Short mmCIF file of C-alpha atoms and ligand atoms in Angstrom, two decimals:
data_model
loop_
_atom_site.label_atom_id
_atom_site.label_comp_id
_atom_site.label_asym_id
_atom_site.label_seq_id
_atom_site.Cartn_x
_atom_site.Cartn_y
_atom_site.Cartn_z
CA MET R 89 -44.19 24.95 31.73
CA ARG R 90 -46.03 25.49 34.99
CA PRO R 91 -44.47 27.83 37.59
CA ARG R 92 -41.84 26.11 39.69
CA THR R 93 -40.05 27.34 42.78
CA SER R 94 -36.46 26.27 43.32
CA LEU R 95 -36.14 24.10 46.44
CA ALA R 96 -34.07 21.06 45.42
CA HIS R 97 -30.34 20.79 44.69
CA LEU R 98 -30.29 19.47 41.15
CA PRO R 99 -29.22 17.45 39.27
CA THR R 100 -28.95 14.59 41.75
CA PRO R 101 -26.17 12.07 41.01
CA LEU R 102 -26.54 8.91 38.93
CA TRP R 103 -24.72 6.38 41.07
CA HIS R 104 -23.43 2.88 40.36
CA HIS R 105 -21.70 0.26 42.53
CA ARG R 106 -20.65 -3.20 41.33
CA ALA R 107 -21.47 -4.80 44.68
CA LEU R 108 -25.02 -3.48 44.38
CA ASP R 109 -25.39 -5.12 40.94
CA GLU R 110 -24.38 -8.40 42.55
CA ILE R 111 -26.77 -8.10 45.48
CA VAL R 112 -29.75 -7.06 43.35
CA GLY R 113 -28.85 -9.46 40.53
CA THR R 114 -29.05 -7.01 37.66
CA ASN R 115 -27.38 -3.85 36.38
CA VAL R 116 -28.67 -1.04 38.63
CA TRP R 117 -28.07 2.67 38.31
CA VAL R 118 -29.33 4.65 41.27
CA LYS R 119 -30.87 8.09 40.76
CA ARG R 120 -29.92 9.66 44.08
CA ASP R 121 -33.07 11.57 44.93
CA ASP R 122 -32.19 10.90 48.56
CA MET R 123 -29.79 13.81 47.85
CA THR R 124 -32.29 16.41 46.59
CA ALA R 125 -31.68 18.54 49.70
CA GLY R 126 -30.44 18.57 53.28
CA ALA R 127 -33.09 17.72 55.87
CA ALA R 128 -35.91 18.18 53.32
CA ALA R 129 -34.38 15.56 50.97
CA GLY R 130 -36.27 12.84 49.16
CA ASN R 131 -38.75 12.64 46.32
CA LYS R 132 -41.38 14.96 47.81
CA ILE R 133 -39.37 18.14 47.29
CA ARG R 134 -39.57 17.75 43.50
CA LYS R 135 -43.36 17.72 43.76
CA LEU R 136 -43.29 20.62 46.22
CA GLU R 137 -41.42 22.79 43.71
CA PHE R 138 -44.62 22.83 41.63
CA LEU R 139 -47.18 22.67 44.45
CA LEU R 140 -45.68 25.45 46.57
CA ALA R 141 -45.19 27.63 43.48
CA ASP R 142 -48.94 27.33 42.99
CA ALA R 143 -49.54 28.23 46.67
CA LEU R 144 -47.30 31.31 46.26
CA ALA R 145 -49.13 32.35 43.08
CA ARG R 146 -52.44 32.14 44.96
CA ASN R 147 -51.08 34.24 47.86
CA CYS R 148 -51.87 31.55 50.42
CA THR R 149 -50.52 31.89 53.96
CA TRP R 150 -51.11 28.34 55.23
CA ILE R 151 -50.11 24.98 53.78
CA LEU R 152 -52.26 22.03 54.91
CA THR R 153 -51.30 18.45 54.25
CA CYS R 154 -51.46 14.96 55.71
CA GLY R 155 -49.67 11.62 56.04
CA GLY R 156 -48.61 8.90 58.43
CA SER R 157 -46.99 9.97 61.69
CA GLN R 158 -43.52 9.35 60.17
CA SER R 159 -44.50 10.89 56.83
CA ASN R 160 -41.53 12.04 54.74
CA HIS R 161 -43.93 14.17 52.72
CA ALA R 162 -45.20 15.98 55.82
CA ARG R 163 -41.63 16.65 56.99
CA ALA R 164 -40.48 17.95 53.59
CA THR R 165 -43.59 20.16 53.42
CA ALA R 166 -42.99 21.53 56.92
CA LEU R 167 -39.38 22.44 56.11
CA CYS R 168 -40.08 23.90 52.67
CA ALA R 169 -43.05 25.85 54.06
CA ALA R 170 -40.72 27.34 56.69
CA GLU R 171 -38.19 28.22 53.97
CA LEU R 172 -40.82 30.05 51.92
CA GLY R 173 -42.55 31.75 54.87
CA PHE R 174 -45.79 29.74 54.96
CA LYS R 175 -47.48 28.50 58.13
CA CYS R 176 -47.99 24.76 58.03
CA HIS R 177 -50.50 22.36 59.57
CA LEU R 178 -49.96 18.59 59.33
CA LEU R 179 -52.75 16.08 59.87
CA LEU R 180 -51.00 12.86 60.83
CA ARG R 181 -52.39 9.33 61.13
CA ALA R 182 -51.47 7.54 64.37
CA LYS R 183 -53.03 4.45 65.92
CA ASN R 184 -51.66 5.59 69.28
CA ARG R 185 -50.47 9.11 69.96
CA PRO R 186 -46.67 9.06 69.51
CA HIS R 187 -44.65 9.42 72.71
CA ARG R 188 -42.38 12.35 73.38
CA PRO R 189 -39.65 13.07 72.68
CA PHE R 190 -40.57 12.86 69.01
CA VAL R 191 -38.02 11.19 66.76
CA GLY R 192 -37.28 11.00 63.02
CA ASN R 193 -39.64 12.92 60.78
CA LEU R 194 -41.82 14.07 63.67
CA MET R 195 -38.86 15.68 65.35
CA LEU R 196 -38.14 17.62 62.15
CA ASP R 197 -41.82 18.63 61.84
CA GLU R 198 -41.58 20.12 65.30
CA LEU R 199 -38.22 21.72 64.55
CA ALA R 200 -39.73 23.40 61.48
CA GLY R 201 -42.51 24.85 63.66
CA ALA R 202 -45.37 23.02 61.96
CA LYS R 203 -48.65 22.62 63.80
CA VAL R 204 -49.22 18.88 64.16
CA SER R 205 -52.59 17.17 64.78
CA PHE R 206 -52.86 13.42 65.24
CA VAL R 207 -55.96 11.61 64.03
CA THR R 208 -56.97 7.95 64.30
CA PRO R 209 -56.78 5.72 61.21
CA ASP R 210 -60.61 5.85 61.01
CA GLN R 211 -60.66 9.66 61.05
CA TYR R 212 -57.78 9.68 58.56
CA GLN R 213 -59.98 7.97 55.97
CA HIS R 214 -61.79 11.32 55.78
CA ARG R 215 -58.53 13.32 55.48
CA GLU R 216 -59.61 15.21 52.37
CA GLU R 217 -62.82 16.46 53.99
CA LEU R 218 -60.92 17.32 57.20
CA LEU R 219 -58.37 19.39 55.26
CA GLU R 220 -61.08 21.15 53.22
CA GLN R 221 -62.99 21.89 56.43
CA GLU R 222 -59.92 23.47 57.96
CA LYS R 223 -59.30 25.50 54.81
CA THR R 224 -62.86 26.87 55.09
CA GLU R 225 -62.39 27.71 58.77
CA LEU R 226 -59.14 29.53 58.01
CA SER R 227 -60.75 31.51 55.21
CA GLN R 228 -63.55 32.61 57.58
CA ARG R 229 -60.78 34.09 59.73
CA GLY R 230 -59.28 35.85 56.72
CA ASP R 231 -56.44 33.39 56.08
CA SER R 232 -56.06 31.55 52.81
CA ALA R 233 -54.90 27.96 52.88
CA TYR R 234 -53.47 25.69 50.20
CA VAL R 235 -54.27 22.00 50.54
CA ILE R 236 -51.71 19.47 49.34
CA PRO R 237 -53.05 15.91 49.04
CA GLU R 238 -51.31 12.95 50.70
CA GLY R 239 -47.81 12.47 49.31
CA GLY R 240 -48.18 15.59 47.12
CA SER R 241 -49.68 13.14 44.65
CA ASN R 242 -51.81 14.93 42.10
CA GLY R 243 -51.20 15.98 38.51
CA LEU R 244 -49.32 19.12 39.46
CA GLY R 245 -47.00 17.34 41.92
CA ALA R 246 -46.33 14.59 39.39
CA LEU R 247 -44.78 17.17 37.04
CA GLY R 248 -41.80 17.11 39.41
CA TYR R 249 -41.07 13.59 38.22
CA VAL R 250 -41.67 14.40 34.57
CA GLU R 251 -38.87 16.94 35.04
CA ALA R 252 -36.74 14.40 36.95
CA MET R 253 -36.78 12.21 33.85
CA ASN R 254 -35.81 15.22 31.75
CA GLU R 255 -32.86 15.62 34.12
CA VAL R 256 -31.86 11.94 33.66
CA ARG R 257 -32.09 12.39 29.87
CA THR R 258 -29.60 15.26 30.06
CA GLN R 259 -27.27 13.23 32.30
CA LEU R 260 -27.32 10.27 29.89
CA ASP R 261 -26.67 12.60 26.95
CA GLN R 262 -23.69 14.02 28.85
CA GLY R 263 -22.28 10.52 29.37
CA VAL R 264 -22.72 10.49 33.15
CA ALA R 265 -23.59 6.76 32.93
CA GLY R 266 -20.88 5.90 30.38
CA ASP R 267 -22.30 4.69 27.07
CA ILE R 268 -25.77 3.92 28.48
CA THR R 269 -28.39 5.76 26.46
CA ASP R 270 -31.53 4.40 28.15
CA PHE R 271 -32.82 1.81 30.62
CA ASP R 272 -35.07 -1.23 30.35
CA ALA R 273 -37.09 0.02 33.31
CA VAL R 274 -37.28 2.59 36.04
CA ALA R 275 -38.00 0.93 39.40
CA LEU R 276 -39.39 2.84 42.37
CA ALA R 277 -41.31 2.57 45.63
CA CYS R 278 -44.98 3.42 45.34
CA GLY R 279 -46.88 4.89 48.31
CA SER R 280 -49.37 7.40 46.95
CA GLY R 281 -48.74 7.02 43.21
CA GLY R 282 -47.54 10.48 42.18
CA THR R 283 -43.91 9.56 41.68
CA ALA R 284 -44.86 6.54 39.55
CA ALA R 285 -47.28 8.62 37.46
CA GLY R 286 -44.81 11.45 36.80
CA THR R 287 -41.97 9.02 36.11
CA ALA R 288 -44.10 7.07 33.62
CA LEU R 289 -44.93 10.27 31.74
CA GLY R 290 -41.36 11.56 31.86
CA ALA R 291 -39.73 8.23 30.97
CA ALA R 292 -41.82 8.09 27.77
CA ARG R 293 -41.49 11.77 26.93
CA PHE R 294 -37.69 11.79 27.29
CA GLY R 295 -36.93 8.20 26.18
CA VAL R 296 -35.39 7.22 29.52
CA ALA R 297 -37.01 3.78 29.82
CA ARG R 298 -39.66 1.66 28.14
CA ARG R 299 -41.49 0.80 31.34
CA VAL R 300 -41.86 1.55 35.02
CA VAL R 301 -41.85 -1.07 37.78
CA ALA R 302 -43.71 0.32 40.81
CA LEU R 303 -43.21 -1.62 44.02
CA ALA R 304 -46.15 -0.99 46.34
CA VAL R 305 -45.41 -0.39 50.03
CA CYS R 306 -49.12 -0.38 51.01
CA ASP R 307 -52.39 -1.13 49.18
CA ASP R 308 -52.74 -3.53 46.26
CA ARG R 309 -52.14 -3.52 42.57
CA THR R 310 -55.74 -2.80 41.54
CA TYR R 311 -55.79 0.25 43.82
CA PHE R 312 -52.56 1.67 42.41
CA ASP R 313 -53.51 0.96 38.79
CA THR R 314 -56.53 3.23 39.32
CA VAL R 315 -54.67 5.91 41.30
CA ILE R 316 -51.72 6.13 38.88
CA ALA R 317 -54.05 6.33 35.86
CA ARG R 318 -55.98 9.19 37.53
CA ILE R 319 -52.81 11.18 38.30
CA VAL R 320 -51.46 10.62 34.76
CA LYS R 321 -54.74 12.02 33.41
CA GLU R 322 -54.53 15.08 35.68
CA ALA R 323 -50.94 15.76 34.60
CA HIS R 324 -51.92 15.43 30.94
CA ALA R 325 -54.65 18.01 31.49
CA LEU R 326 -52.06 20.44 32.88
CA GLN R 327 -49.46 19.70 30.21
CA PRO R 328 -51.25 18.46 27.07
CA GLU R 329 -47.99 18.23 25.10
CA LEU R 330 -46.94 15.21 27.19
CA VAL R 331 -46.95 11.92 25.25
CA GLU R 332 -48.63 8.72 26.41
CA ALA R 333 -47.15 7.41 29.66
CA ALA R 334 -44.82 4.39 29.68
CA PRO R 335 -46.61 1.27 30.96
CA VAL R 336 -46.44 0.87 34.74
CA SER R 337 -46.42 -2.62 36.24
CA VAL R 338 -47.34 -2.50 39.91
CA SER R 339 -46.12 -5.30 42.15
CA ASP R 340 -47.78 -5.72 45.54
CA ALA R 341 -45.89 -8.91 46.43
CA PHE R 342 -43.23 -7.30 48.63
CA ILE R 343 -45.19 -5.22 51.12
CA GLY R 344 -44.27 -7.65 53.89
CA PRO R 345 -46.14 -7.45 57.20
CA GLY R 346 -47.64 -4.02 56.40
CA TYR R 347 -46.93 -0.34 55.79
CA ALA R 348 -43.71 0.67 57.59
CA GLU R 349 -43.22 -2.89 58.88
CA THR R 350 -40.51 -5.18 57.55
CA THR R 351 -39.60 -8.86 57.45
CA PRO R 352 -36.20 -9.98 58.82
CA ALA R 353 -35.11 -10.65 55.20
CA GLN R 354 -35.95 -7.07 54.18
CA ARG R 355 -33.98 -5.68 57.12
CA GLU R 356 -31.00 -7.96 56.39
CA PHE R 357 -31.04 -6.73 52.79
CA ILE R 358 -30.88 -3.09 53.91
CA VAL R 359 -28.04 -3.84 56.35
CA ARG R 360 -26.09 -5.80 53.72
CA ILE R 361 -26.31 -3.01 51.17
CA ALA R 362 -25.18 -0.42 53.71
CA ARG R 363 -22.18 -2.58 54.65
CA CYS R 364 -21.16 -3.56 51.11
CA THR R 365 -21.79 -0.28 49.29
CA GLY R 366 -22.35 2.52 51.82
CA LEU R 367 -25.79 3.16 50.34
CA VAL R 368 -28.43 3.72 53.02
CA LEU R 369 -31.99 2.72 52.14
CA ASP R 370 -35.06 3.22 54.32
CA PRO R 371 -37.27 0.39 55.60
CA VAL R 372 -40.61 1.98 54.61
CA TYR R 373 -40.01 2.71 50.91
CA SER R 374 -36.67 2.49 49.12
CA GLY R 375 -35.35 -0.58 50.96
CA LYS R 376 -38.58 -2.49 50.45
CA ALA R 377 -38.68 -1.50 46.79
CA LEU R 378 -35.09 -2.51 46.01
CA TYR R 379 -35.61 -5.76 47.91
CA GLY R 380 -38.69 -6.39 45.78
CA LEU R 381 -36.74 -5.64 42.59
CA SER R 382 -34.05 -8.14 43.64
CA ARG R 383 -36.75 -10.82 43.99
CA LEU R 384 -38.77 -10.09 40.84
CA PRO R 385 -39.10 -13.14 38.59
CA ASP R 386 -38.81 -11.03 35.40
CA LYS R 387 -36.06 -8.67 36.48
CA PRO R 388 -35.25 -6.00 33.86
CA ALA R 389 -31.65 -6.24 32.59
CA ARG R 390 -30.68 -2.61 33.13
CA VAL R 391 -32.57 -0.63 35.72
CA LEU R 392 -32.71 2.95 36.87
CA PHE R 393 -33.63 2.68 40.55
CA LEU R 394 -35.08 5.83 42.02
CA HIS R 395 -33.76 6.29 45.54
CA THR R 396 -36.59 8.37 46.95
CA GLY R 397 -35.00 9.14 50.35
CA GLY R 398 -36.63 8.44 53.72
CA LEU R 399 -33.59 8.56 56.01
CA PRO R 400 -35.48 10.11 59.00
CA GLY R 401 -37.91 7.16 58.87
CA LEU R 402 -34.98 4.74 59.18
CA LEU R 403 -33.58 6.66 62.14
CA ALA R 404 -36.99 6.37 63.85
CA GLN R 405 -36.76 2.55 63.54
CA ALA R 406 -33.53 1.85 65.43
CA ALA R 407 -35.33 -0.63 67.68
CA ALA R 408 -36.53 -2.75 64.74
CA PHE R 409 -32.96 -3.04 63.41
CA PHE R 410 -30.67 -3.23 66.39
CA ALA R 411 -32.80 -4.06 69.40
C1 LIG T 628 -43.46 9.21 49.57
C2 LIG T 628 -42.31 8.34 49.35
C3 LIG T 628 -42.30 7.39 48.32
C4 LIG T 628 -43.48 7.12 47.45
O1 LIG T 628 -43.79 8.14 46.54
P1 LIG T 628 -45.30 8.34 46.09
O2 LIG T 628 -45.24 9.40 45.11
O3 LIG T 628 -46.04 8.71 47.36
O4 LIG T 628 -45.81 7.04 45.56
C5 LIG T 628 -41.17 6.64 48.13
N1 LIG T 628 -40.09 6.79 48.93
C6 LIG T 628 -40.07 7.66 49.93
C7 LIG T 628 -38.85 7.74 50.78
C8 LIG T 628 -41.16 8.47 50.19
O5 LIG T 628 -41.14 9.34 51.19
#
């Protein structure tokens, strides 16, 4: 096992609600990774347990990472970096510079004391070079920086989701989901591919599900097939004892108008679930993904839905919901 630093509150609950089964149209168990922490909650913290352990082992003082202006990954990194005593610089993509006061994830980035730089979408295409450049500049000043790729999505980060499936295995063995011993599929939102890759490896390794349904929130199926395969390969190189990953079917049919933008039907779905079950989904990832699952033509009969968090992103979208 690779070094891991304890950041998340685990295990997260396995949650079921009959009204949710009815709305989604299949038997859904929710893995509540929206409850992995307080303000740092969501899927990214499981990846950060491995990534920040590596940064600690290398005696780095700065953490550099990137994302959209309402990036959950950037916010979780900023908060966990503060917890562990790192300085943190976030490179955030913004078409127009966000207005103050900052809301949602950006507000938390600021609260955590992260240095925030906004770049245009064109500049953001070169994010990896920009981060490497900054790492070099810092090292010339005697500071060592650790670069985390977008979404924490590389082989090392993906190990967080291999371990999440190990956690689900233990919960099923303990009877947390009654007499359910495994699922037909794990369904999840896919934004940078690391969660899908780790889940596919872990689901196979621990017999949690035969396949993974990844609902894209940006980019198309061909893109994610390539990205997920690359991350799976990287994780295998780090942990050769892992078995072959469960097949991942990527659906790009439910992105809607674009990244972080929703259709009225997607918003109504999120509102209905909150009102009928108390479960709060976010409009950028988990809400879009569960909406997509509910509309899939070949819906799996028993699904483990990974609730990956994203609450601050919802709170930043009040105007889109209740204008
Ligand atoms: C980042 C994120 C995802 C997507 O995970 P990836 O590993 O980037 O594909 C899903 N849901 C939420 C809330 C996220 O913040």
